[in-house]
Amino acid sequence: MQQHVIVSFGKDGEYDFKATGGGAADEARQWFEREFEALKCDVTSPTGKILAVDRILSVAKYAGVERFRGKSTWARQFAKHTAAVLGRELIRVDVEHYSIGY
């Protein structure tokens, strides 16, 4: 299955990625955990639990639009791992509005 991941930073840009083959969800979650820590992401959660979508959105936000320009290796990994974690054909990561749509 081919998956389409769109990462939007509003007027700062929108970046499209195609991901094929899915990938292992556990490996993808571990990648997001490492990036979340490395980028020193901060998410306020009333339950104290950080959901997968919060990790994805926070990593995109803290990484910033510059990492997505030019579709760097890091940006392609982000898209691949997003597709693996969420398992949908079309995923829109809206950083500006802090939401994920399918």
PDB file of N, CA, C and O in Angstrom, residues 23-63:
ATOM      1  N   GLY A  23       6.133  -0.384   6.974  1.00  0.00           N
ATOM      2  CA  GLY A  23       7.189  -0.348   7.977  1.00  0.00           C
ATOM      3  C   GLY A  23       6.645  -0.848   9.295  1.00  0.00           C
ATOM      4  O   GLY A  23       5.445  -0.969   9.500  1.00  0.00           O
ATOM      5  N   ALA A  24       7.547  -1.142  10.199  1.00  0.00           N
ATOM      6  CA  ALA A  24       7.167  -1.680  11.497  1.00  0.00           C
ATOM      7  C   ALA A  24       6.712  -0.564  12.433  1.00  0.00           C
ATOM      8  O   ALA A  24       7.447   0.403  12.662  1.00  0.00           O
ATOM      9  N   ALA A  25       5.523  -0.701  12.963  1.00  0.00           N
ATOM     10  CA  ALA A  25       4.962   0.325  13.852  1.00  0.00           C
ATOM     11  C   ALA A  25       5.798   0.473  15.121  1.00  0.00           C
ATOM     12  O   ALA A  25       5.997   1.589  15.604  1.00  0.00           O
ATOM     13  N   ASP A  26       6.301  -0.630  15.670  1.00  0.00           N
ATOM     14  CA  ASP A  26       7.119  -0.551  16.887  1.00  0.00           C
ATOM     15  C   ASP A  26       8.405   0.231  16.638  1.00  0.00           C
ATOM     16  O   ASP A  26       8.806   1.055  17.452  1.00  0.00           O
ATOM     17  N   GLU A  27       9.046  -0.040  15.503  1.00  0.00           N
ATOM     18  CA  GLU A  27      10.267   0.684  15.136  1.00  0.00           C
ATOM     19  C   GLU A  27       9.957   2.177  14.964  1.00  0.00           C
ATOM     20  O   GLU A  27      10.727   3.036  15.392  1.00  0.00           O
ATOM     21  N   ALA A  28       8.835   2.479  14.352  1.00  0.00           N
ATOM     22  CA  ALA A  28       8.429   3.873  14.133  1.00  0.00           C
ATOM     23  C   ALA A  28       8.167   4.579  15.464  1.00  0.00           C
ATOM     24  O   ALA A  28       8.587   5.724  15.659  1.00  0.00           O
ATOM     25  N   ARG A  29       7.506   3.914  16.390  1.00  0.00           N
ATOM     26  CA  ARG A  29       7.248   4.511  17.706  1.00  0.00           C
ATOM     27  C   ARG A  29       8.563   4.798  18.430  1.00  0.00           C
ATOM     28  O   ARG A  29       8.711   5.844  19.068  1.00  0.00           O
ATOM     29  N   GLN A  30       9.514   3.878  18.328  1.00  0.00           N
ATOM     30  CA  GLN A  30      10.826   4.087  18.950  1.00  0.00           C
ATOM     31  C   GLN A  30      11.539   5.277  18.330  1.00  0.00           C
ATOM     32  O   GLN A  30      12.183   6.060  19.035  1.00  0.00           O
ATOM     33  N   TRP A  31      11.436   5.434  17.000  1.00  0.00           N
ATOM     34  CA  TRP A  31      12.054   6.570  16.319  1.00  0.00           C
ATOM     35  C   TRP A  31      11.457   7.868  16.856  1.00  0.00           C
ATOM     36  O   TRP A  31      12.188   8.812  17.172  1.00  0.00           O
ATOM     37  N   PHE A  32      10.127   7.915  16.990  1.00  0.00           N
ATOM     38  CA  PHE A  32       9.489   9.120  17.510  1.00  0.00           C
ATOM     39  C   PHE A  32       9.877   9.386  18.961  1.00  0.00           C
ATOM     40  O   PHE A  32      10.071  10.541  19.348  1.00  0.00           O
ATOM     41  N   GLU A  33      10.020   8.358  19.762  1.00  0.00           N
ATOM     42  CA  GLU A  33      10.457   8.543  21.145  1.00  0.00           C
ATOM     43  C   GLU A  33      11.849   9.155  21.196  1.00  0.00           C
ATOM     44  O   GLU A  33      12.096  10.088  21.970  1.00  0.00           O
ATOM     45  N   ARG A  34      12.769   8.644  20.370  1.00  0.00           N
ATOM     46  CA  ARG A  34      14.135   9.183  20.321  1.00  0.00           C
ATOM     47  C   ARG A  34      14.141  10.635  19.863  1.00  0.00           C
ATOM     48  O   ARG A  34      14.805  11.493  20.460  1.00  0.00           O
ATOM     49  N   GLU A  35      13.388  10.933  18.799  1.00  0.00           N
ATOM     50  CA  GLU A  35      13.346  12.305  18.279  1.00  0.00           C
ATOM     51  C   GLU A  35      12.678  13.247  19.274  1.00  0.00           C
ATOM     52  O   GLU A  35      13.114  14.387  19.448  1.00  0.00           O
ATOM     53  N   PHE A  36      11.637  12.778  19.938  1.00  0.00           N
ATOM     54  CA  PHE A  36      10.932  13.571  20.944  1.00  0.00           C
ATOM     55  C   PHE A  36      11.903  14.009  22.038  1.00  0.00           C
ATOM     56  O   PHE A  36      11.928  15.172  22.444  1.00  0.00           O
ATOM     57  N   GLU A  37      12.719  13.072  22.498  1.00  0.00           N
ATOM     58  CA  GLU A  37      13.719  13.362  23.532  1.00  0.00           C
ATOM     59  C   GLU A  37      14.830  14.263  22.987  1.00  0.00           C
ATOM     60  O   GLU A  37      15.227  15.233  23.636  1.00  0.00           O
ATOM     61  N   ALA A  38      15.345  13.943  21.803  1.00  0.00           N
ATOM     62  CA  ALA A  38      16.454  14.705  21.219  1.00  0.00           C
ATOM     63  C   ALA A  38      16.079  16.163  20.963  1.00  0.00           C
ATOM     64  O   ALA A  38      16.914  17.065  21.143  1.00  0.00           O
ATOM     65  N   LEU A  39      14.828  16.394  20.556  1.00  0.00           N
ATOM     66  CA  LEU A  39      14.368  17.755  20.270  1.00  0.00           C
ATOM     67  C   LEU A  39      13.859  18.478  21.518  1.00  0.00           C
ATOM     68  O   LEU A  39      13.455  19.636  21.444  1.00  0.00           O
ATOM     69  N   LYS A  40      13.869  17.770  22.645  1.00  0.00           N
ATOM     70  CA  LYS A  40      13.402  18.326  23.919  1.00  0.00           C
ATOM     71  C   LYS A  40      11.959  18.856  23.810  1.00  0.00           C
ATOM     72  O   LYS A  40      11.653  19.973  24.232  1.00  0.00           O
ATOM     73  N   CYS A  41      11.114  18.034  23.220  1.00  0.00           N
ATOM     74  CA  CYS A  41       9.704  18.395  23.049  1.00  0.00           C
ATOM     75  C   CYS A  41       9.013  18.477  24.400  1.00  0.00           C
ATOM     76  O   CYS A  41       9.341  17.729  25.327  1.00  0.00           O
ATOM     77  N   ASP A  42       8.043  19.351  24.485  1.00  0.00           N
ATOM     78  CA  ASP A  42       7.277  19.539  25.710  1.00  0.00           C
ATOM     79  C   ASP A  42       5.793  19.510  25.356  1.00  0.00           C
ATOM     80  O   ASP A  42       5.321  20.344  24.586  1.00  0.00           O
ATOM     81  N   VAL A  43       5.084  18.541  25.895  1.00  0.00           N
ATOM     82  CA  VAL A  43       3.654  18.420  25.647  1.00  0.00           C
ATOM     83  C   VAL A  43       2.937  18.395  26.986  1.00  0.00           C
ATOM     84  O   VAL A  43       3.276  17.613  27.866  1.00  0.00           O
ATOM     85  N   THR A  44       1.947  19.251  27.126  1.00  0.00           N
ATOM     86  CA  THR A  44       1.142  19.260  28.333  1.00  0.00           C
ATOM     87  C   THR A  44      -0.008  18.286  28.143  1.00  0.00           C
ATOM     88  O   THR A  44      -0.777  18.394  27.199  1.00  0.00           O
ATOM     89  N   SER A  45      -0.078  17.318  29.041  1.00  0.00           N
ATOM     90  CA  SER A  45      -1.141  16.328  28.962  1.00  0.00           C
ATOM     91  C   SER A  45      -1.807  16.220  30.327  1.00  0.00           C
ATOM     92  O   SER A  45      -1.134  15.963  31.325  1.00  0.00           O
ATOM     93  N   PRO A  46      -3.122  16.401  30.375  1.00  0.00           N
ATOM     94  CA  PRO A  46      -3.814  16.329  31.670  1.00  0.00           C
ATOM     95  C   PRO A  46      -3.711  14.951  32.317  1.00  0.00           C
ATOM     96  O   PRO A  46      -3.775  14.832  33.529  1.00  0.00           O
ATOM     97  N   THR A  47      -3.534  13.908  31.508  1.00  0.00           N
ATOM     98  CA  THR A  47      -3.440  12.554  32.056  1.00  0.00           C
ATOM     99  C   THR A  47      -2.001  12.137  32.318  1.00  0.00           C
ATOM    100  O   THR A  47      -1.763  11.114  32.946  1.00  0.00           O
ATOM    101  N   GLY A  48      -1.051  12.921  31.799  1.00  0.00           N
ATOM    102  CA  GLY A  48       0.356  12.569  31.961  1.00  0.00           C
ATOM    103  C   GLY A  48       0.843  11.591  30.913  1.00  0.00           C
ATOM    104  O   GLY A  48       2.020  11.262  30.861  1.00  0.00           O
ATOM    105  N   LYS A  49      -0.047  11.124  30.067  1.00  0.00           N
ATOM    106  CA  LYS A  49       0.308  10.168  29.022  1.00  0.00           C
ATOM    107  C   LYS A  49       0.435  10.911  27.698  1.00  0.00           C
ATOM    108  O   LYS A  49      -0.424  11.724  27.353  1.00  0.00           O
ATOM    109  N   ILE A  50       1.491  10.628  26.955  1.00  0.00           N
ATOM    110  CA  ILE A  50       1.699  11.268  25.661  1.00  0.00           C
ATOM    111  C   ILE A  50       1.280  10.284  24.572  1.00  0.00           C
ATOM    112  O   ILE A  50       1.846   9.204  24.435  1.00  0.00           O
ATOM    113  N   LEU A  51       0.272  10.666  23.794  1.00  0.00           N
ATOM    114  CA  LEU A  51      -0.244   9.816  22.717  1.00  0.00           C
ATOM    115  C   LEU A  51       0.663   9.876  21.492  1.00  0.00           C
ATOM    116  O   LEU A  51       1.423  10.826  21.322  1.00  0.00           O
ATOM    117  N   ALA A  52       0.532   8.880  20.629  1.00  0.00           N
ATOM    118  CA  ALA A  52       1.341   8.825  19.410  1.00  0.00           C
ATOM    119  C   ALA A  52       1.145  10.077  18.562  1.00  0.00           C
ATOM    120  O   ALA A  52       2.118  10.628  18.034  1.00  0.00           O
ATOM    121  N   VAL A  53      -0.088  10.555  18.434  1.00  0.00           N
ATOM    122  CA  VAL A  53      -0.326  11.759  17.625  1.00  0.00           C
ATOM    123  C   VAL A  53       0.341  12.984  18.243  1.00  0.00           C
ATOM    124  O   VAL A  53       0.834  13.856  17.518  1.00  0.00           O
ATOM    125  N   ASP A  54       0.395  13.046  19.568  1.00  0.00           N
ATOM    126  CA  ASP A  54       1.095  14.148  20.232  1.00  0.00           C
ATOM    127  C   ASP A  54       2.588  14.104  19.939  1.00  0.00           C
ATOM    128  O   ASP A  54       3.219  15.134  19.722  1.00  0.00           O
ATOM    129  N   ARG A  55       3.149  12.909  19.930  1.00  0.00           N
ATOM    130  CA  ARG A  55       4.575  12.767  19.602  1.00  0.00           C
ATOM    131  C   ARG A  55       4.846  13.212  18.172  1.00  0.00           C
ATOM    132  O   ARG A  55       5.799  13.941  17.900  1.00  0.00           O
ATOM    133  N   ILE A  56       4.007  12.766  17.246  1.00  0.00           N
ATOM    134  CA  ILE A  56       4.180  13.118  15.832  1.00  0.00           C
ATOM    135  C   ILE A  56       4.096  14.627  15.655  1.00  0.00           C
ATOM    136  O   ILE A  56       4.970  15.247  15.032  1.00  0.00           O
ATOM    137  N   LEU A  57       3.058  15.245  16.206  1.00  0.00           N
ATOM    138  CA  LEU A  57       2.878  16.685  16.067  1.00  0.00           C
ATOM    139  C   LEU A  57       3.997  17.469  16.750  1.00  0.00           C
ATOM    140  O   LEU A  57       4.506  18.449  16.199  1.00  0.00           O
ATOM    141  N   SER A  58       4.395  17.041  17.922  1.00  0.00           N
ATOM    142  CA  SER A  58       5.457  17.743  18.646  1.00  0.00           C
ATOM    143  C   SER A  58       6.796  17.632  17.937  1.00  0.00           C
ATOM    144  O   SER A  58       7.539  18.612  17.853  1.00  0.00           O
ATOM    145  N   VAL A  59       7.110  16.462  17.427  1.00  0.00           N
ATOM    146  CA  VAL A  59       8.372  16.291  16.710  1.00  0.00           C
ATOM    147  C   VAL A  59       8.400  17.187  15.476  1.00  0.00           C
ATOM    148  O   VAL A  59       9.398  17.862  15.207  1.00  0.00           O
ATOM    149  N   ALA A  60       7.306  17.255  14.735  1.00  0.00           N
ATOM    150  CA  ALA A  60       7.239  18.137  13.565  1.00  0.00           C
ATOM    151  C   ALA A  60       7.400  19.595  13.981  1.00  0.00           C
ATOM    152  O   ALA A  60       8.157  20.352  13.369  1.00  0.00           O
ATOM    153  N   LYS A  61       6.698  19.985  15.032  1.00  0.00           N
ATOM    154  CA  LYS A  61       6.733  21.372  15.501  1.00  0.00           C
ATOM    155  C   LYS A  61       8.138  21.764  15.967  1.00  0.00           C
ATOM    156  O   LYS A  61       8.667  22.799  15.564  1.00  0.00           O
ATOM    157  N   TYR A  62       8.737  20.947  16.814  1.00  0.00           N
ATOM    158  CA  TYR A  62      10.037  21.278  17.371  1.00  0.00           C
ATOM    159  C   TYR A  62      11.165  21.135  16.342  1.00  0.00           C
ATOM    160  O   TYR A  62      12.175  21.826  16.436  1.00  0.00           O
ATOM    161  N   ALA A  63      10.991  20.268  15.363  1.00  0.00           N
ATOM    162  CA  ALA A  63      11.987  20.132  14.298  1.00  0.00           C
ATOM    163  C   ALA A  63      11.966  21.368  13.411  1.00  0.00           C
ATOM    164  O   ALA A  63      13.005  21.816  12.931  1.00  0.00           O
TER     165      ALA A  63
END
